[in-house]
JSON list of C-alpha atoms in Angstrom, two decimals:
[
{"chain": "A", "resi": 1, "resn": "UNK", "atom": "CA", "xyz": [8.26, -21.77, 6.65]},
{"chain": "A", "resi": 2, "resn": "UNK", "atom": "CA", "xyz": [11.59, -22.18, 4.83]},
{"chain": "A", "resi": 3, "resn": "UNK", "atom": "CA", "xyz": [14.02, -19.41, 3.48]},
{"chain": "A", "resi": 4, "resn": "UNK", "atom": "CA", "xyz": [13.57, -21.04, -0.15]},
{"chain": "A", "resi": 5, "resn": "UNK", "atom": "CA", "xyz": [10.22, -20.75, 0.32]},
{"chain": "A", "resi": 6, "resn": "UNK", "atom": "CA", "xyz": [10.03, -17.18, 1.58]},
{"chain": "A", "resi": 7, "resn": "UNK", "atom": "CA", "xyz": [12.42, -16.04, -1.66]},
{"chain": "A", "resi": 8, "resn": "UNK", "atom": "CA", "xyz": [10.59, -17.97, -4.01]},
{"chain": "A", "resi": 9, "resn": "UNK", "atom": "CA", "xyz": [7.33, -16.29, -3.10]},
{"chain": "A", "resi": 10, "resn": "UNK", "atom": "CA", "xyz": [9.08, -13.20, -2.85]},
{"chain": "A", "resi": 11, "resn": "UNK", "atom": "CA", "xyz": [10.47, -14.06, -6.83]},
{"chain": "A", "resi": 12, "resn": "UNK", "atom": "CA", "xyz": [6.74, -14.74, -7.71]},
{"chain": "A", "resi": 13, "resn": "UNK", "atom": "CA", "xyz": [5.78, -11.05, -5.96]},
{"chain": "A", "resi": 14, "resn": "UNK", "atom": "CA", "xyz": [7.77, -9.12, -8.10]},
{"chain": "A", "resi": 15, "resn": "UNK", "atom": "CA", "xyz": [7.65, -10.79, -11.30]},
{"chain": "A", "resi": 16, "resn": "UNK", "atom": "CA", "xyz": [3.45, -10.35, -10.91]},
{"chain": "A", "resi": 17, "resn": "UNK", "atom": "CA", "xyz": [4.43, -7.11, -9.60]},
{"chain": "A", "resi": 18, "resn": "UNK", "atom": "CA", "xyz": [6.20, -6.09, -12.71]},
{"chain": "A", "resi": 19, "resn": "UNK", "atom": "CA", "xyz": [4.30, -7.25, -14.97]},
{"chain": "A", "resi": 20, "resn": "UNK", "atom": "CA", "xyz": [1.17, -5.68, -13.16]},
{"chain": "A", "resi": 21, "resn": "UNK", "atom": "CA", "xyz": [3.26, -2.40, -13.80]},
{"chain": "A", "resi": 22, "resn": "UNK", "atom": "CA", "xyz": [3.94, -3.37, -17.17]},
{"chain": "A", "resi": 23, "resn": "UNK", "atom": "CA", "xyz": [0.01, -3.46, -17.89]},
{"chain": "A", "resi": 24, "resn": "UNK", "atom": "CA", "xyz": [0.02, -0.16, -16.30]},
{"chain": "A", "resi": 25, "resn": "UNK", "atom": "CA", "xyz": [2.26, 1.64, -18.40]},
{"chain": "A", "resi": 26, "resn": "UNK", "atom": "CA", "xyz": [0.94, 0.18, -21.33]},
{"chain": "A", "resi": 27, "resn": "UNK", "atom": "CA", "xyz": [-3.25, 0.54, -20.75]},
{"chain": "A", "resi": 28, "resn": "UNK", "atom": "CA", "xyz": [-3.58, -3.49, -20.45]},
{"chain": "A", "resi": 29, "resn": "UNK", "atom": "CA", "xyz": [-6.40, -4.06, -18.52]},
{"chain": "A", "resi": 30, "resn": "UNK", "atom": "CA", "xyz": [-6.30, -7.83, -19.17]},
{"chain": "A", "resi": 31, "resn": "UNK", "atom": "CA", "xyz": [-2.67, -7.82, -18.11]},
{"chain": "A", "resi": 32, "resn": "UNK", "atom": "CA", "xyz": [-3.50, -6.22, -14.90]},
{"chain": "A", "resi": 33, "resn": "UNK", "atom": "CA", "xyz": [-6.31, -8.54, -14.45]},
{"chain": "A", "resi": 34, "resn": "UNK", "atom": "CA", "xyz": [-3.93, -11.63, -14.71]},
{"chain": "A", "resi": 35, "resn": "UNK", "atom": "CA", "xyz": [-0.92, -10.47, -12.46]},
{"chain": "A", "resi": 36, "resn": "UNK", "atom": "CA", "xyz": [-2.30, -7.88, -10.17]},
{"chain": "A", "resi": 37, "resn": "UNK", "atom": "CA", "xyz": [-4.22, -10.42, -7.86]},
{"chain": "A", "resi": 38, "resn": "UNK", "atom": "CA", "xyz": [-1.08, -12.76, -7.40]},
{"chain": "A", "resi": 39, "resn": "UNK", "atom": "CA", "xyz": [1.06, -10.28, -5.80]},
{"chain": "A", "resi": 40, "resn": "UNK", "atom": "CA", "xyz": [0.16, -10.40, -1.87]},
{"chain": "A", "resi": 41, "resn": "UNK", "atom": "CA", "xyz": [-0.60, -14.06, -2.28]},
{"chain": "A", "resi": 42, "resn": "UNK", "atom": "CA", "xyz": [2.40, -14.77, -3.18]},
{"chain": "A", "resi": 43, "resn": "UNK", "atom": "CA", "xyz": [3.97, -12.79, -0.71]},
{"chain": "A", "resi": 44, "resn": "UNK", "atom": "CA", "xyz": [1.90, -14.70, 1.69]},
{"chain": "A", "resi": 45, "resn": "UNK", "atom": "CA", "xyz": [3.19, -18.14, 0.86]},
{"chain": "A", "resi": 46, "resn": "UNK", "atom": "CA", "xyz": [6.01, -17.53, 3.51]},
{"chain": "A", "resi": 47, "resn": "UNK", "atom": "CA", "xyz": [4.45, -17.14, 5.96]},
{"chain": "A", "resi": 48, "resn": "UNK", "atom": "CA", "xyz": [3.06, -19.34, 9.19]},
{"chain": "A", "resi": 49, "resn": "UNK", "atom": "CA", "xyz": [-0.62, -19.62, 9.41]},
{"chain": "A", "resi": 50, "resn": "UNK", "atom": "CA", "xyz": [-0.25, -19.90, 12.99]},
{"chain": "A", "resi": 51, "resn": "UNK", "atom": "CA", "xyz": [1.79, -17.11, 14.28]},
{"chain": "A", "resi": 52, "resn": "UNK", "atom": "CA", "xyz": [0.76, -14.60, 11.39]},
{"chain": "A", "resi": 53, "resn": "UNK", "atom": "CA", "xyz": [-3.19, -14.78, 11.50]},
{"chain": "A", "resi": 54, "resn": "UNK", "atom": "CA", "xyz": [-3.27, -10.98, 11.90]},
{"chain": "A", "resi": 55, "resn": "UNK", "atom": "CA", "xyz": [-0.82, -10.27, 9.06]},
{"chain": "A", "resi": 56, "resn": "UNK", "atom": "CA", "xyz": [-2.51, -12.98, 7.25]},
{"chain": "A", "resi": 57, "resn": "UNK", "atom": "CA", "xyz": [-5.69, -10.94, 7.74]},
{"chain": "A", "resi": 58, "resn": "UNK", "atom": "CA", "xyz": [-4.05, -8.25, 6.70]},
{"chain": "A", "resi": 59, "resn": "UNK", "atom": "CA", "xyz": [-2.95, -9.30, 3.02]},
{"chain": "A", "resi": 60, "resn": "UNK", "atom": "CA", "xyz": [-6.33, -10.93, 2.52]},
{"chain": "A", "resi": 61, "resn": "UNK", "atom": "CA", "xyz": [-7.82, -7.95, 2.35]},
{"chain": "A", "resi": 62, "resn": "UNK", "atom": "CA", "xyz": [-4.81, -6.25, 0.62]},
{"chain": "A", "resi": 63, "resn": "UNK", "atom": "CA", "xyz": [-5.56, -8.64, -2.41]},
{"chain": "A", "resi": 64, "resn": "UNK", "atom": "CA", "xyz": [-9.65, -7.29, -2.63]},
{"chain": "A", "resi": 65, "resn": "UNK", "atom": "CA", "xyz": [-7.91, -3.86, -2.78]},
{"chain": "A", "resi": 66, "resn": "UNK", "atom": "CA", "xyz": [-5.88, -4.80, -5.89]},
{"chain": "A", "resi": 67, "resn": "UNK", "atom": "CA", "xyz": [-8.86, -6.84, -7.33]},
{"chain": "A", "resi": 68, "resn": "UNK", "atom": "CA", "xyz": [-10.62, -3.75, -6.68]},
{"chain": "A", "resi": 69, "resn": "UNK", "atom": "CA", "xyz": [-8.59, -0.82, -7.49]},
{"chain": "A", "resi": 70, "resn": "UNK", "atom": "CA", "xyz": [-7.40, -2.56, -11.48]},
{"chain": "A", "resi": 71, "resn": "UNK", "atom": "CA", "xyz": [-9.30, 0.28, -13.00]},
{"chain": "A", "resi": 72, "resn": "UNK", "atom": "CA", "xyz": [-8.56, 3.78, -10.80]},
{"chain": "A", "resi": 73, "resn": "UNK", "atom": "CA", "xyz": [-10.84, 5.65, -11.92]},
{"chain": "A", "resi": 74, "resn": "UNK", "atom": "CA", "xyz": [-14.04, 3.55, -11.10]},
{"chain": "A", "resi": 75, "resn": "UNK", "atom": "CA", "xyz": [-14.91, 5.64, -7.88]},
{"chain": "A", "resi": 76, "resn": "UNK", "atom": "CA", "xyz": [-17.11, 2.75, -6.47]},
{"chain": "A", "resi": 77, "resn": "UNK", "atom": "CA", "xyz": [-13.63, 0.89, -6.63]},
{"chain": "A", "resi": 78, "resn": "UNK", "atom": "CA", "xyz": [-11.74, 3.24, -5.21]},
{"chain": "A", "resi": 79, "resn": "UNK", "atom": "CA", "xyz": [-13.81, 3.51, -2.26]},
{"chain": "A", "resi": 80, "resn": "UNK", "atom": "CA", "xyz": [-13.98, -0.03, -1.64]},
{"chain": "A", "resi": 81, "resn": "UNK", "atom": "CA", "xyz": [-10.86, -0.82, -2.44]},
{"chain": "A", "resi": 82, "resn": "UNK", "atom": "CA", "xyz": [-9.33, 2.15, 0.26]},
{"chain": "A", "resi": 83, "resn": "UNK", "atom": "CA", "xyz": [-11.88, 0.22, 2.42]},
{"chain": "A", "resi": 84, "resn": "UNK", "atom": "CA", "xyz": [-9.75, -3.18, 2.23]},
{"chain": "A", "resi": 85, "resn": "UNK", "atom": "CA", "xyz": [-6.30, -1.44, 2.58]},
{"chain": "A", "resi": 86, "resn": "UNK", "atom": "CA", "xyz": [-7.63, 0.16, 5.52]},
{"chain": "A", "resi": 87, "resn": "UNK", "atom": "CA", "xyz": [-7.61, -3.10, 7.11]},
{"chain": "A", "resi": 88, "resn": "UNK", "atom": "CA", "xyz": [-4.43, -4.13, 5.68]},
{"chain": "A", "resi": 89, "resn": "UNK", "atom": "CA", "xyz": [-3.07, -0.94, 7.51]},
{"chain": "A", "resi": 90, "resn": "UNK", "atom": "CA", "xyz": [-4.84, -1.39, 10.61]},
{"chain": "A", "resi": 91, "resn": "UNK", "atom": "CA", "xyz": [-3.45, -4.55, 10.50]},
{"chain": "A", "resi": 92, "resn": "UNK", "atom": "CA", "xyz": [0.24, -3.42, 10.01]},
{"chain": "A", "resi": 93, "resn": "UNK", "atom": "CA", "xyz": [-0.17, -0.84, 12.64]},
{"chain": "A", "resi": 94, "resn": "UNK", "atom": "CA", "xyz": [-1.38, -3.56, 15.29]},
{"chain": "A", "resi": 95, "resn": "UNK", "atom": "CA", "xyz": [2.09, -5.78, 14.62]},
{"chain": "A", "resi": 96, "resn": "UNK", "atom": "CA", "xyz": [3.90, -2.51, 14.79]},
{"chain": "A", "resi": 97, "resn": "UNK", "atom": "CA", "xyz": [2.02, -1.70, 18.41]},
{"chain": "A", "resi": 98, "resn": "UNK", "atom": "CA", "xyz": [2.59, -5.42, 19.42]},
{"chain": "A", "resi": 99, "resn": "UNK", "atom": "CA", "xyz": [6.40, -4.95, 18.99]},
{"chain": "A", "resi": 100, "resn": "UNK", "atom": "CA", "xyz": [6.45, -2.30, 21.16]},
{"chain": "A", "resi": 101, "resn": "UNK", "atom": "CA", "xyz": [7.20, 0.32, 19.29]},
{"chain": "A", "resi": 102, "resn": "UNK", "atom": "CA", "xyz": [5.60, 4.07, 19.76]},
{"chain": "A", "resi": 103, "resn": "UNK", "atom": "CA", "xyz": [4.95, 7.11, 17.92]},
{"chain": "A", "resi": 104, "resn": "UNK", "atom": "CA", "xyz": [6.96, 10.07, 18.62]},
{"chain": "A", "resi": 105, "resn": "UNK", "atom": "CA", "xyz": [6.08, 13.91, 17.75]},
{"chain": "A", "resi": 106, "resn": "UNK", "atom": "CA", "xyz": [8.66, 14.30, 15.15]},
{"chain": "A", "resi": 107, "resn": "UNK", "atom": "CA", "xyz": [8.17, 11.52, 13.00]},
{"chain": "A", "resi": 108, "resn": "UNK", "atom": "CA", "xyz": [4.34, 11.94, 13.42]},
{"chain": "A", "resi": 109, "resn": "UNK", "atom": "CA", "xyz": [3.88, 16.11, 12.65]},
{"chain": "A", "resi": 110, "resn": "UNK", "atom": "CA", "xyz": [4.74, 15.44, 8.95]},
{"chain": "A", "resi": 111, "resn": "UNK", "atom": "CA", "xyz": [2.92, 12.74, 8.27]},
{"chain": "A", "resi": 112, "resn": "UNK", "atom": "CA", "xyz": [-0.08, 13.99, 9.43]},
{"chain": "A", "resi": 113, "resn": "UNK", "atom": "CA", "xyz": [0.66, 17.29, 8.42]},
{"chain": "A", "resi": 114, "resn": "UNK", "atom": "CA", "xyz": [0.59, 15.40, 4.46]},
{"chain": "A", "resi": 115, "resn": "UNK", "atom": "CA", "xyz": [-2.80, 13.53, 5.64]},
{"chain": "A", "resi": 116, "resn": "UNK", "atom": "CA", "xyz": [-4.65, 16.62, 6.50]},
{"chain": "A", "resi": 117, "resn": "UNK", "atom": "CA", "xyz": [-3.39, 18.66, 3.15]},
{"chain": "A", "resi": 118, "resn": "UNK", "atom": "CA", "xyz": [-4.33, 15.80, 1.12]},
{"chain": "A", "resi": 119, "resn": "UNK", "atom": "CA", "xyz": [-7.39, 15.18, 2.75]},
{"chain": "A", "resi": 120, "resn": "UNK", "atom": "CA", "xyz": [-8.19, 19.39, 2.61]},
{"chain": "A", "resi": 121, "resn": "UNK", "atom": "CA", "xyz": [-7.33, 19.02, -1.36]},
{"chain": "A", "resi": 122, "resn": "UNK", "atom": "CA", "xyz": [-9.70, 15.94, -1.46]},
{"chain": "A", "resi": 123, "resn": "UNK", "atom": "CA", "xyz": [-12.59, 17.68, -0.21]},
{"chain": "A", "resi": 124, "resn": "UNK", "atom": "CA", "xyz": [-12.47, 20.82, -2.42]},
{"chain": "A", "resi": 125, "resn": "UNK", "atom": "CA", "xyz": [-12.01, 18.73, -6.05]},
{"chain": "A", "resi": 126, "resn": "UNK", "atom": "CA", "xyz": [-13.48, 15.39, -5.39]},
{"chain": "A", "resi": 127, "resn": "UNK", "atom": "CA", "xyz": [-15.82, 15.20, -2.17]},
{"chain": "A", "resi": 128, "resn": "UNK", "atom": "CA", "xyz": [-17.84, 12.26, -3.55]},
{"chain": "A", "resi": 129, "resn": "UNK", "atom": "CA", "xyz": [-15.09, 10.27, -2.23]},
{"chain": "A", "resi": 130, "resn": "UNK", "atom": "CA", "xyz": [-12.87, 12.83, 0.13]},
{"chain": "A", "resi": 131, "resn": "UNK", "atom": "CA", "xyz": [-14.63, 10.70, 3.30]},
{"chain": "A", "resi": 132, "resn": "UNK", "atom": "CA", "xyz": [-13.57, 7.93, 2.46]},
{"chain": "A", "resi": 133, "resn": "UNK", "atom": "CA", "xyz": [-10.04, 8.14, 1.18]},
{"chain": "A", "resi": 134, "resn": "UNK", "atom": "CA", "xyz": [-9.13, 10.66, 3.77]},
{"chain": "A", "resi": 135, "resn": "UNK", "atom": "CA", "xyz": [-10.01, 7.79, 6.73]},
{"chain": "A", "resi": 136, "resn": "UNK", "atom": "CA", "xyz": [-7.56, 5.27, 4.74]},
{"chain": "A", "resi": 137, "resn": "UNK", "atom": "CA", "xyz": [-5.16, 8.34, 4.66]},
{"chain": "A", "resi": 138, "resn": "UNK", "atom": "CA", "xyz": [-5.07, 8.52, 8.69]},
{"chain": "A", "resi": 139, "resn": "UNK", "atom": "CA", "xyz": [-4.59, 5.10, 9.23]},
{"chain": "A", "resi": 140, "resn": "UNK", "atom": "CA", "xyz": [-2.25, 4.87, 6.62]},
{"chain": "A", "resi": 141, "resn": "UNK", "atom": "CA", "xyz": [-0.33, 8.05, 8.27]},
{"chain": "A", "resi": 142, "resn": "UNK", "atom": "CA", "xyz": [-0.37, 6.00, 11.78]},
{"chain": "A", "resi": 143, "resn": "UNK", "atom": "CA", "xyz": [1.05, 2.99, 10.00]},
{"chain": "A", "resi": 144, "resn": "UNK", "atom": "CA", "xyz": [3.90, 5.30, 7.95]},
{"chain": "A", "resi": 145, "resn": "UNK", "atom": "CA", "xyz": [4.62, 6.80, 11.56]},
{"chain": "A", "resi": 146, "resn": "UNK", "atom": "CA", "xyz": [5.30, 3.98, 13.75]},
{"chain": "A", "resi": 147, "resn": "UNK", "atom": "CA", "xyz": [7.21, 2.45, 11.17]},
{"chain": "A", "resi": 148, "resn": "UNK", "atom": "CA", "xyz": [9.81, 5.56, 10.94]},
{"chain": "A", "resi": 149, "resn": "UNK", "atom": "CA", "xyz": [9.99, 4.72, 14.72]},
{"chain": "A", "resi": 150, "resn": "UNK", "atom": "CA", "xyz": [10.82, 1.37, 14.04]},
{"chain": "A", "resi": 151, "resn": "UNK", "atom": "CA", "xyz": [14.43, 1.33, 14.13]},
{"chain": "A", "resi": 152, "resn": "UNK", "atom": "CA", "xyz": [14.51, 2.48, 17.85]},
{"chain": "A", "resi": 153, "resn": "UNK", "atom": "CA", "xyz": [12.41, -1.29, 18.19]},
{"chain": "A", "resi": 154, "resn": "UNK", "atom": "CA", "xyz": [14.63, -4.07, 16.33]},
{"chain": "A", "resi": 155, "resn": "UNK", "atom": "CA", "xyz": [16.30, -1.66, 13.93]},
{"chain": "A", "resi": 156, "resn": "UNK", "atom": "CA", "xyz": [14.64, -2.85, 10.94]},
{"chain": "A", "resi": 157, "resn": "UNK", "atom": "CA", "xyz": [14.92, -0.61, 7.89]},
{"chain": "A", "resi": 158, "resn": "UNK", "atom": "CA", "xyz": [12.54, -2.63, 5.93]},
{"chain": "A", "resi": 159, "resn": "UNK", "atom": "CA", "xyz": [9.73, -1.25, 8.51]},
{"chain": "A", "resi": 160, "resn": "UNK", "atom": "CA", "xyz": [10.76, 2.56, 7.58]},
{"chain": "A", "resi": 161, "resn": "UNK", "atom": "CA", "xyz": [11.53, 2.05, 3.88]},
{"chain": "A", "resi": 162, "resn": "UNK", "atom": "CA", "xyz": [8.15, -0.02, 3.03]},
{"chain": "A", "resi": 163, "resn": "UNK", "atom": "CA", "xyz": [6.28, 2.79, 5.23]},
{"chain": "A", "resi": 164, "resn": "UNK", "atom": "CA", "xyz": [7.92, 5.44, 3.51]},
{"chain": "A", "resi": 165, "resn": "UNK", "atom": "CA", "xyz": [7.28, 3.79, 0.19]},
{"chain": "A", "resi": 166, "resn": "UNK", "atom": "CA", "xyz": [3.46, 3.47, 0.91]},
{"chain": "A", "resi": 167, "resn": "UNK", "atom": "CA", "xyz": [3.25, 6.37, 1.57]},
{"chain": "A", "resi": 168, "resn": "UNK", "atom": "CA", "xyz": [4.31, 8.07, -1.22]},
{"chain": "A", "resi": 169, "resn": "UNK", "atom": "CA", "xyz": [2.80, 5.20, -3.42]},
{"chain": "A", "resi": 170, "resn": "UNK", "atom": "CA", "xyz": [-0.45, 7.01, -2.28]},
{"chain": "A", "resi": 171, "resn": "UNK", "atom": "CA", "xyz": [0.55, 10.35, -2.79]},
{"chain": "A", "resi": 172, "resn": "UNK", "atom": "CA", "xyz": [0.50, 9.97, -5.80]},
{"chain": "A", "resi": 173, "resn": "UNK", "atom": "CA", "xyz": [-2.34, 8.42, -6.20]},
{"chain": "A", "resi": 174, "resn": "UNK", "atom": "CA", "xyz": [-3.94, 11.48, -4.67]},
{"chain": "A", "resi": 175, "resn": "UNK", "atom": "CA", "xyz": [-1.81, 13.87, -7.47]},
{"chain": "A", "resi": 176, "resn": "UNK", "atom": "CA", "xyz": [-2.73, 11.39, -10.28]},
{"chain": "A", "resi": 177, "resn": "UNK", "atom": "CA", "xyz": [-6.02, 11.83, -9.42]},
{"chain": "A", "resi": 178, "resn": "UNK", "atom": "CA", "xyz": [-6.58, 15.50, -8.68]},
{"chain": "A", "resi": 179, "resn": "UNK", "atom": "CA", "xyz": [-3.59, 17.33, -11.32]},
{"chain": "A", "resi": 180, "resn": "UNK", "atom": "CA", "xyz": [-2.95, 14.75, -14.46]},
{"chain": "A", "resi": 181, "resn": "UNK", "atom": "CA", "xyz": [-5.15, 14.73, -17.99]},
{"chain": "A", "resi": 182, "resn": "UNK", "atom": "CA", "xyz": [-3.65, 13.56, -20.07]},
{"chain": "A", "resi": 183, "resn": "UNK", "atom": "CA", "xyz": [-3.82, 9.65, -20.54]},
{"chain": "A", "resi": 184, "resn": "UNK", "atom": "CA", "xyz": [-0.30, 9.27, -21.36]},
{"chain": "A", "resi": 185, "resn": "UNK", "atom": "CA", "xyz": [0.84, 10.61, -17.94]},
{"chain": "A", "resi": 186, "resn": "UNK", "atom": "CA", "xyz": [-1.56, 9.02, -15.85]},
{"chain": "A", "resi": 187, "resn": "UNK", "atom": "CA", "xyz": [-0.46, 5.83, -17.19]},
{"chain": "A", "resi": 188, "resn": "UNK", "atom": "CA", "xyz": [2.94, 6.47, -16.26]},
{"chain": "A", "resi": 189, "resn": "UNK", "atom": "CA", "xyz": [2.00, 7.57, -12.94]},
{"chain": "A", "resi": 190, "resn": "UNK", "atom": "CA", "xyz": [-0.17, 4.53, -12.09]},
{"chain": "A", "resi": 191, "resn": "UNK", "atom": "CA", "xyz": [3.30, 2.53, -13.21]},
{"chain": "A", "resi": 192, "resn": "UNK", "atom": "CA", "xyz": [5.09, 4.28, -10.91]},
{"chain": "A", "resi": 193, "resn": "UNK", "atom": "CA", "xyz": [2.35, 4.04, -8.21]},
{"chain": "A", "resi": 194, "resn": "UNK", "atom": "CA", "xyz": [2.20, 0.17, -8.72]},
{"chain": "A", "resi": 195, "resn": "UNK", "atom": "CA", "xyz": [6.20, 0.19, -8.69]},
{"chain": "A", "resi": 196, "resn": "UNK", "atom": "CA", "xyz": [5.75, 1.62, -5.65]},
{"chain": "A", "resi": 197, "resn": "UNK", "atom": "CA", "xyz": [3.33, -0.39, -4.18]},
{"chain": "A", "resi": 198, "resn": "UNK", "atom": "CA", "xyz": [5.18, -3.55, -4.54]},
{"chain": "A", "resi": 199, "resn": "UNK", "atom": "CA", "xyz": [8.10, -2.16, -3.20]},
{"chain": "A", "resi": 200, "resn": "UNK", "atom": "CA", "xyz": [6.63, -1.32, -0.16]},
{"chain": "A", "resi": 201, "resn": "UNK", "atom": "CA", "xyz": [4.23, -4.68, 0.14]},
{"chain": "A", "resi": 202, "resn": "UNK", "atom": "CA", "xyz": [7.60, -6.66, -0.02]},
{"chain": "A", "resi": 203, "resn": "UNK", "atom": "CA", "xyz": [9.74, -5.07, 2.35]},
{"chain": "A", "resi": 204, "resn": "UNK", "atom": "CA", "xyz": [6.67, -4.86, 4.70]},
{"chain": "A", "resi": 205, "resn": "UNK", "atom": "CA", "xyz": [5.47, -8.72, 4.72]},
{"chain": "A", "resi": 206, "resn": "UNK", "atom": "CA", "xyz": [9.41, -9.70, 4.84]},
{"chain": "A", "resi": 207, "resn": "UNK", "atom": "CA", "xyz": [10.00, -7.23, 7.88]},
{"chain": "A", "resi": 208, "resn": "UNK", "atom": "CA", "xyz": [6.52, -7.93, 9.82]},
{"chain": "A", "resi": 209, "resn": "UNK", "atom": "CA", "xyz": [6.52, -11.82, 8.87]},
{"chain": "A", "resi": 210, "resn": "UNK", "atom": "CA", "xyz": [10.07, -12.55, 10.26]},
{"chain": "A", "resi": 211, "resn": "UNK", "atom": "CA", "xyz": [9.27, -10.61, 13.80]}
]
């Protein structure tokens, strides 16, 4: 694929993007419903259907979580939708693997150390979906790890600052969920969580796409 057209679907990504976090903020549901399914596509226009099948796979599935997961708080949703970015991050973590790179003990202890108190909070306030969530949390902690290893493979930053970013983008889904009432602040926390999001989505697909 060509540069122009890499940049231009990046462009596309984050105007969708912000104006997916736009909706947020503001309680647009239509808004949301317009912009938030054209993000990963558009990410994905740069990229070769040969050689990236399995990242390919990867955003499909991304874009049913984002279909999905418009409205939050539909716990149906949010199971399903943690569902599809499971395989987004199994996905991820397989093109991580396939570089070579390897998880080490000191970038995996906190990550997993956040996946089990999440998943230990989940449990006691909202078991009707703990299960579920907390198995998207543990791939999504194997994912965040090898890609704070990634530098010592290729020395890509994108890889450790879209992993990072993911990572906290579900955080605080997690403390949106379980400690905010008021609609005002969960609104701004789901725009932050979608501002997030993006960030990380981009710098991921640009990082595993060109590798």
């Amino acid at each position: 694929m060509t540069i122009g057209r890499v940049r231009r679907g990046r462009a596309a990504a984050l105007v969708a993007g912000a104006v997916t976090v736009i909706g947020a903020w503001t309680g647009s549901v239509p808004l949301q419903r317009v912009a938030k399914p054209l993000i990963v596509p558009a990410l994905a226009t740069g990229l070769d259907p040969a050689r990236d099948r399995v990242l390919l796979t990867g955003l499909v599935a991304a874009t049913v979580g984002d279909v999905l997961l418009i409205d939050p708080d539909d716990d149906s949703a949010l199971e399903w939708g943690a569902r599809a970015f499971t395989v987004m991050q199994a996905s991820y973590t397989y093109l991580l693997l396939r570089r070579g790179v390897r998880p080490t003990l000191l970038d995996a202890i906190p990550r997993y150390a956040g996946w089990a108190a999440a998943s230990v909070l989940m449990f006691r306030r909202q078991p009707a979906v703990a299960s579920t969530l907390s198995g998207y949390g543990a791939v999504l902690a194997t994912t965040s790890t090898l890609s704070a290893c990634s530098l010592s493979h290729g020395g890509d930053r994108r890889l450790m600052i879209g992993g990072a970013l993911f990572t906290a983008s579900d955080a605080l889904i997690v403390f949106r969920r379980l400690f905010l009432a008021e609609d005002r602040h969960r609104r701004t926390a789901e725009a932050i969580i979608l501002s997030t999001y993006v960030a990380a989505q981009v710098l991921l697909v640009d990082a595993l796409g060109s590798g």
